[in-house]
Amino acid sequence: ARTLSTGLATYGLHHPSGDMLKYSVGSISGYANCSSSGGAGVSCSSGNSDSNFYNVLWSQGVTETGSSGSSIFSGGRIIGTLYAGSSKCSAAPSMQRDNYGRFDKVFSSKLWTWLAS
């Protein structure tokens, strides 16, 4: 797995609840450890470069309810999929953060056998 560094520029494409395509711009602000806490509940805590999630801070645009599973890109490549976050139109700029499951972690844990063989 190749860990991308904090500060790396990213962009997200998503269709919140089937709405028109939305575009968000941001950067990796850190790493996180996330898990489901039952139902729609998600719990995330700060992590390190070995964690399974990237924490992304948006500088332009946000994600919204119904964007889960959408991709985040860097350099034209998918680097993760949206799992959870506090980003939404009414959130303060410092709270427009989301956690993305790291594609490099999933790819190296057997997904490569289906995509790269």
mmCIF file with all atom_site columns, C-alpha atoms in Angstrom:
data_model
loop_
_atom_site.group_PDB
_atom_site.id
_atom_site.type_symbol
_atom_site.label_atom_id
_atom_site.label_alt_id
_atom_site.label_comp_id
_atom_site.label_asym_id
_atom_site.label_entity_id
_atom_site.label_seq_id
_atom_site.pdbx_PDB_ins_code
_atom_site.Cartn_x
_atom_site.Cartn_y
_atom_site.Cartn_z
_atom_site.occupancy
_atom_site.B_iso_or_equiv
_atom_site.pdbx_formal_charge
_atom_site.auth_seq_id
_atom_site.auth_comp_id
_atom_site.auth_asym_id
_atom_site.auth_atom_id
_atom_site.pdbx_PDB_model_num
ATOM 1   C CA . ALA A 1 1   ? 0.000   0.000   0.000   1.00 0.00 ? 1   ALA A CA 1
ATOM 2   C CA . ARG A 1 2   ? 1.296   3.423   -0.954  1.00 0.00 ? 2   ARG A CA 1
ATOM 3   C CA . THR A 1 3   ? 0.346   6.008   1.648   1.00 0.00 ? 3   THR A CA 1
ATOM 4   C CA . LEU A 1 4   ? -0.378  9.458   0.240   1.00 0.00 ? 4   LEU A CA 1
ATOM 5   C CA . SER A 1 5   ? 0.861   12.361  2.330   1.00 0.00 ? 5   SER A CA 1
ATOM 6   C CA . THR A 1 6   ? -1.118  15.031  4.110   1.00 0.00 ? 6   THR A CA 1
ATOM 7   C CA . GLY A 1 7   ? -1.576  18.203  2.117   1.00 0.00 ? 7   GLY A CA 1
ATOM 8   C CA . LEU A 1 8   ? -2.039  16.262  -1.135  1.00 0.00 ? 8   LEU A CA 1
ATOM 9   C CA . ALA A 1 9   ? -4.587  18.001  -3.393  1.00 0.00 ? 9   ALA A CA 1
ATOM 10  C CA . THR A 1 10  ? -7.770  16.007  -4.006  1.00 0.00 ? 10  THR A CA 1
ATOM 11  C CA . TYR A 1 11  ? -11.128 16.379  -5.682  1.00 0.00 ? 11  TYR A CA 1
ATOM 12  C CA . GLY A 1 12  ? -14.379 14.539  -5.292  1.00 0.00 ? 12  GLY A CA 1
ATOM 13  C CA . LEU A 1 13  ? -17.193 13.767  -7.711  1.00 0.00 ? 13  LEU A CA 1
ATOM 14  C CA . HIS A 1 14  ? -20.560 12.781  -6.308  1.00 0.00 ? 14  HIS A CA 1
ATOM 15  C CA . HIS A 1 15  ? -24.323 12.703  -6.966  1.00 0.00 ? 15  HIS A CA 1
ATOM 16  C CA . PRO A 1 16  ? -25.882 13.377  -3.528  1.00 0.00 ? 16  PRO A CA 1
ATOM 17  C CA . SER A 1 17  ? -29.140 11.441  -3.317  1.00 0.00 ? 17  SER A CA 1
ATOM 18  C CA . GLY A 1 18  ? -29.161 11.152  -7.121  1.00 0.00 ? 18  GLY A CA 1
ATOM 19  C CA . ASP A 1 19  ? -28.882 14.936  -7.653  1.00 0.00 ? 19  ASP A CA 1
ATOM 20  C CA . MET A 1 20  ? -26.810 16.501  -10.431 1.00 0.00 ? 20  MET A CA 1
ATOM 21  C CA . LEU A 1 21  ? -23.059 15.849  -10.411 1.00 0.00 ? 21  LEU A CA 1
ATOM 22  C CA . LYS A 1 22  ? -21.213 17.855  -7.733  1.00 0.00 ? 22  LYS A CA 1
ATOM 23  C CA . TYR A 1 23  ? -17.503 18.671  -7.646  1.00 0.00 ? 23  TYR A CA 1
ATOM 24  C CA . SER A 1 24  ? -15.508 19.362  -4.468  1.00 0.00 ? 24  SER A CA 1
ATOM 25  C CA . VAL A 1 25  ? -11.857 20.390  -4.047  1.00 0.00 ? 25  VAL A CA 1
ATOM 26  C CA . GLY A 1 26  ? -9.733  19.778  -0.966  1.00 0.00 ? 26  GLY A CA 1
ATOM 27  C CA . SER A 1 27  ? -6.707  18.004  0.459   1.00 0.00 ? 27  SER A CA 1
ATOM 28  C CA . ILE A 1 28  ? -5.775  15.114  2.703   1.00 0.00 ? 28  ILE A CA 1
ATOM 29  C CA . SER A 1 29  ? -5.629  16.586  6.193   1.00 0.00 ? 29  SER A CA 1
ATOM 30  C CA . GLY A 1 30  ? -4.768  13.406  8.086   1.00 0.00 ? 30  GLY A CA 1
ATOM 31  C CA . TYR A 1 31  ? -5.605  9.761   8.645   1.00 0.00 ? 31  TYR A CA 1
ATOM 32  C CA . ALA A 1 32  ? -8.458  8.139   10.564  1.00 0.00 ? 32  ALA A CA 1
ATOM 33  C CA . ASN A 1 33  ? -9.672  4.897   12.073  1.00 0.00 ? 33  ASN A CA 1
ATOM 34  C CA . CYS A 1 34  ? -13.403 4.470   11.447  1.00 0.00 ? 34  CYS A CA 1
ATOM 35  C CA . SER A 1 35  ? -15.968 1.821   12.261  1.00 0.00 ? 35  SER A CA 1
ATOM 36  C CA . SER A 1 36  ? -19.705 1.375   12.151  1.00 0.00 ? 36  SER A CA 1
ATOM 37  C CA . SER A 1 37  ? -21.416 1.856   15.493  1.00 0.00 ? 37  SER A CA 1
ATOM 38  C CA . GLY A 1 38  ? -24.648 0.238   14.342  1.00 0.00 ? 38  GLY A CA 1
ATOM 39  C CA . GLY A 1 39  ? -27.390 1.423   12.016  1.00 0.00 ? 39  GLY A CA 1
ATOM 40  C CA . ALA A 1 40  ? -26.280 4.621   10.294  1.00 0.00 ? 40  ALA A CA 1
ATOM 41  C CA . GLY A 1 41  ? -23.842 5.467   13.116  1.00 0.00 ? 41  GLY A CA 1
ATOM 42  C CA . VAL A 1 42  ? -20.144 5.809   12.374  1.00 0.00 ? 42  VAL A CA 1
ATOM 43  C CA . SER A 1 43  ? -17.317 6.461   14.792  1.00 0.00 ? 43  SER A CA 1
ATOM 44  C CA . CYS A 1 44  ? -13.954 7.863   13.638  1.00 0.00 ? 44  CYS A CA 1
ATOM 45  C CA . SER A 1 45  ? -10.842 8.761   15.580  1.00 0.00 ? 45  SER A CA 1
ATOM 46  C CA . SER A 1 46  ? -7.471  10.199  14.619  1.00 0.00 ? 46  SER A CA 1
ATOM 47  C CA . GLY A 1 47  ? -5.109  7.733   13.051  1.00 0.00 ? 47  GLY A CA 1
ATOM 48  C CA . ASN A 1 48  ? -1.697  7.489   11.441  1.00 0.00 ? 48  ASN A CA 1
ATOM 49  C CA . SER A 1 49  ? -0.285  6.588   8.032   1.00 0.00 ? 49  SER A CA 1
ATOM 50  C CA . ASP A 1 50  ? -1.192  2.914   8.647   1.00 0.00 ? 50  ASP A CA 1
ATOM 51  C CA . SER A 1 51  ? -4.897  3.728   9.155   1.00 0.00 ? 51  SER A CA 1
ATOM 52  C CA . ASN A 1 52  ? -7.502  2.626   6.628   1.00 0.00 ? 52  ASN A CA 1
ATOM 53  C CA . PHE A 1 53  ? -9.044  6.058   6.036   1.00 0.00 ? 53  PHE A CA 1
ATOM 54  C CA . TYR A 1 54  ? -7.966  9.481   4.756   1.00 0.00 ? 54  TYR A CA 1
ATOM 55  C CA . ASN A 1 55  ? -9.421  12.554  6.416   1.00 0.00 ? 55  ASN A CA 1
ATOM 56  C CA . VAL A 1 56  ? -10.177 15.178  3.751   1.00 0.00 ? 56  VAL A CA 1
ATOM 57  C CA . LEU A 1 57  ? -10.775 18.883  4.357   1.00 0.00 ? 57  LEU A CA 1
ATOM 58  C CA . TRP A 1 58  ? -12.716 20.656  1.623   1.00 0.00 ? 58  TRP A CA 1
ATOM 59  C CA . SER A 1 59  ? -11.673 24.129  0.453   1.00 0.00 ? 59  SER A CA 1
ATOM 60  C CA . GLN A 1 60  ? -14.316 24.374  -2.303  1.00 0.00 ? 60  GLN A CA 1
ATOM 61  C CA . GLY A 1 61  ? -17.622 22.562  -2.244  1.00 0.00 ? 61  GLY A CA 1
ATOM 62  C CA . VAL A 1 62  ? -18.786 19.884  0.182   1.00 0.00 ? 62  VAL A CA 1
ATOM 63  C CA . THR A 1 63  ? -20.344 16.443  0.125   1.00 0.00 ? 63  THR A CA 1
ATOM 64  C CA . GLU A 1 64  ? -23.932 15.896  1.162   1.00 0.00 ? 64  GLU A CA 1
ATOM 65  C CA . THR A 1 65  ? -26.218 13.142  2.406   1.00 0.00 ? 65  THR A CA 1
ATOM 66  C CA . GLY A 1 66  ? -26.449 10.511  -0.280  1.00 0.00 ? 66  GLY A CA 1
ATOM 67  C CA . SER A 1 67  ? -22.849 10.965  -1.464  1.00 0.00 ? 67  SER A CA 1
ATOM 68  C CA . SER A 1 68  ? -21.556 7.928   0.433   1.00 0.00 ? 68  SER A CA 1
ATOM 69  C CA . GLY A 1 69  ? -19.507 5.567   -1.692  1.00 0.00 ? 69  GLY A CA 1
ATOM 70  C CA . SER A 1 70  ? -18.501 8.292   -4.132  1.00 0.00 ? 70  SER A CA 1
ATOM 71  C CA . SER A 1 71  ? -14.879 8.555   -5.180  1.00 0.00 ? 71  SER A CA 1
ATOM 72  C CA . ILE A 1 72  ? -12.117 10.961  -4.301  1.00 0.00 ? 72  ILE A CA 1
ATOM 73  C CA . PHE A 1 73  ? -9.330  11.521  -6.813  1.00 0.00 ? 73  PHE A CA 1
ATOM 74  C CA . SER A 1 74  ? -5.770  12.802  -6.942  1.00 0.00 ? 74  SER A CA 1
ATOM 75  C CA . GLY A 1 75  ? -3.733  13.042  -10.102 1.00 0.00 ? 75  GLY A CA 1
ATOM 76  C CA . GLY A 1 76  ? -6.597  11.540  -12.092 1.00 0.00 ? 76  GLY A CA 1
ATOM 77  C CA . ARG A 1 77  ? -6.679  8.352   -9.996  1.00 0.00 ? 77  ARG A CA 1
ATOM 78  C CA . ILE A 1 78  ? -9.196  7.112   -7.448  1.00 0.00 ? 78  ILE A CA 1
ATOM 79  C CA . ILE A 1 79  ? -7.618  7.147   -3.997  1.00 0.00 ? 79  ILE A CA 1
ATOM 80  C CA . GLY A 1 80  ? -10.672 6.440   -1.859  1.00 0.00 ? 80  GLY A CA 1
ATOM 81  C CA . THR A 1 81  ? -14.427 6.157   -1.393  1.00 0.00 ? 81  THR A CA 1
ATOM 82  C CA . LEU A 1 82  ? -16.592 8.262   0.908   1.00 0.00 ? 82  LEU A CA 1
ATOM 83  C CA . TYR A 1 83  ? -17.445 6.551   4.181   1.00 0.00 ? 83  TYR A CA 1
ATOM 84  C CA . ALA A 1 84  ? -18.500 9.253   6.652   1.00 0.00 ? 84  ALA A CA 1
ATOM 85  C CA . GLY A 1 85  ? -18.008 12.874  7.604   1.00 0.00 ? 85  GLY A CA 1
ATOM 86  C CA . SER A 1 86  ? -19.319 16.186  8.883   1.00 0.00 ? 86  SER A CA 1
ATOM 87  C CA . SER A 1 87  ? -19.303 17.962  5.532   1.00 0.00 ? 87  SER A CA 1
ATOM 88  C CA . LYS A 1 88  ? -22.553 19.593  4.449   1.00 0.00 ? 88  LYS A CA 1
ATOM 89  C CA . CYS A 1 89  ? -23.715 22.892  2.991   1.00 0.00 ? 89  CYS A CA 1
ATOM 90  C CA . SER A 1 90  ? -24.573 24.405  6.385   1.00 0.00 ? 90  SER A CA 1
ATOM 91  C CA . ALA A 1 91  ? -21.348 23.315  8.163   1.00 0.00 ? 91  ALA A CA 1
ATOM 92  C CA . ALA A 1 92  ? -18.679 25.823  9.190   1.00 0.00 ? 92  ALA A CA 1
ATOM 93  C CA . PRO A 1 93  ? -15.615 25.698  6.896   1.00 0.00 ? 93  PRO A CA 1
ATOM 94  C CA . SER A 1 94  ? -13.490 24.003  9.579   1.00 0.00 ? 94  SER A CA 1
ATOM 95  C CA . MET A 1 95  ? -16.099 21.219  9.844   1.00 0.00 ? 95  MET A CA 1
ATOM 96  C CA . GLN A 1 96  ? -16.269 20.391  6.152   1.00 0.00 ? 96  GLN A CA 1
ATOM 97  C CA . ARG A 1 97  ? -14.327 17.166  6.570   1.00 0.00 ? 97  ARG A CA 1
ATOM 98  C CA . ASP A 1 98  ? -14.974 13.676  5.325   1.00 0.00 ? 98  ASP A CA 1
ATOM 99  C CA . ASN A 1 99  ? -13.390 10.267  5.804   1.00 0.00 ? 99  ASN A CA 1
ATOM 100 C CA . TYR A 1 100 ? -12.585 8.201   2.742   1.00 0.00 ? 100 TYR A CA 1
ATOM 101 C CA . GLY A 1 101 ? -11.726 4.504   2.773   1.00 0.00 ? 101 GLY A CA 1
ATOM 102 C CA . ARG A 1 102 ? -8.255  4.151   1.252   1.00 0.00 ? 102 ARG A CA 1
ATOM 103 C CA . PHE A 1 103 ? -8.293  2.426   -2.125  1.00 0.00 ? 103 PHE A CA 1
ATOM 104 C CA . ASP A 1 104 ? -4.635  1.386   -1.750  1.00 0.00 ? 104 ASP A CA 1
ATOM 105 C CA . LYS A 1 105 ? -5.500  -0.631  1.374   1.00 0.00 ? 105 LYS A CA 1
ATOM 106 C CA . VAL A 1 106 ? -8.448  -2.386  -0.278  1.00 0.00 ? 106 VAL A CA 1
ATOM 107 C CA . PHE A 1 107 ? -6.528  -3.021  -3.493  1.00 0.00 ? 107 PHE A CA 1
ATOM 108 C CA . SER A 1 108 ? -3.599  -4.649  -1.723  1.00 0.00 ? 108 SER A CA 1
ATOM 109 C CA . SER A 1 109 ? -5.859  -6.877  0.384   1.00 0.00 ? 109 SER A CA 1
ATOM 110 C CA . LYS A 1 110 ? -6.944  -9.166  -2.477  1.00 0.00 ? 110 LYS A CA 1
ATOM 111 C CA . LEU A 1 111 ? -8.950  -6.743  -4.666  1.00 0.00 ? 111 LEU A CA 1
ATOM 112 C CA . TRP A 1 112 ? -5.941  -6.668  -6.970  1.00 0.00 ? 112 TRP A CA 1
ATOM 113 C CA . THR A 1 113 ? -6.616  -10.299 -7.904  1.00 0.00 ? 113 THR A CA 1
ATOM 114 C CA . TRP A 1 114 ? -9.860  -9.168  -9.582  1.00 0.00 ? 114 TRP A CA 1
ATOM 115 C CA . LEU A 1 115 ? -8.702  -5.860  -11.062 1.00 0.00 ? 115 LEU A CA 1
ATOM 116 C CA . ALA A 1 116 ? -5.093  -6.418  -12.065 1.00 0.00 ? 116 ALA A CA 1
ATOM 117 C CA . SER A 1 117 ? -4.863  -10.019 -13.144 1.00 0.00 ? 117 SER A CA 1
#
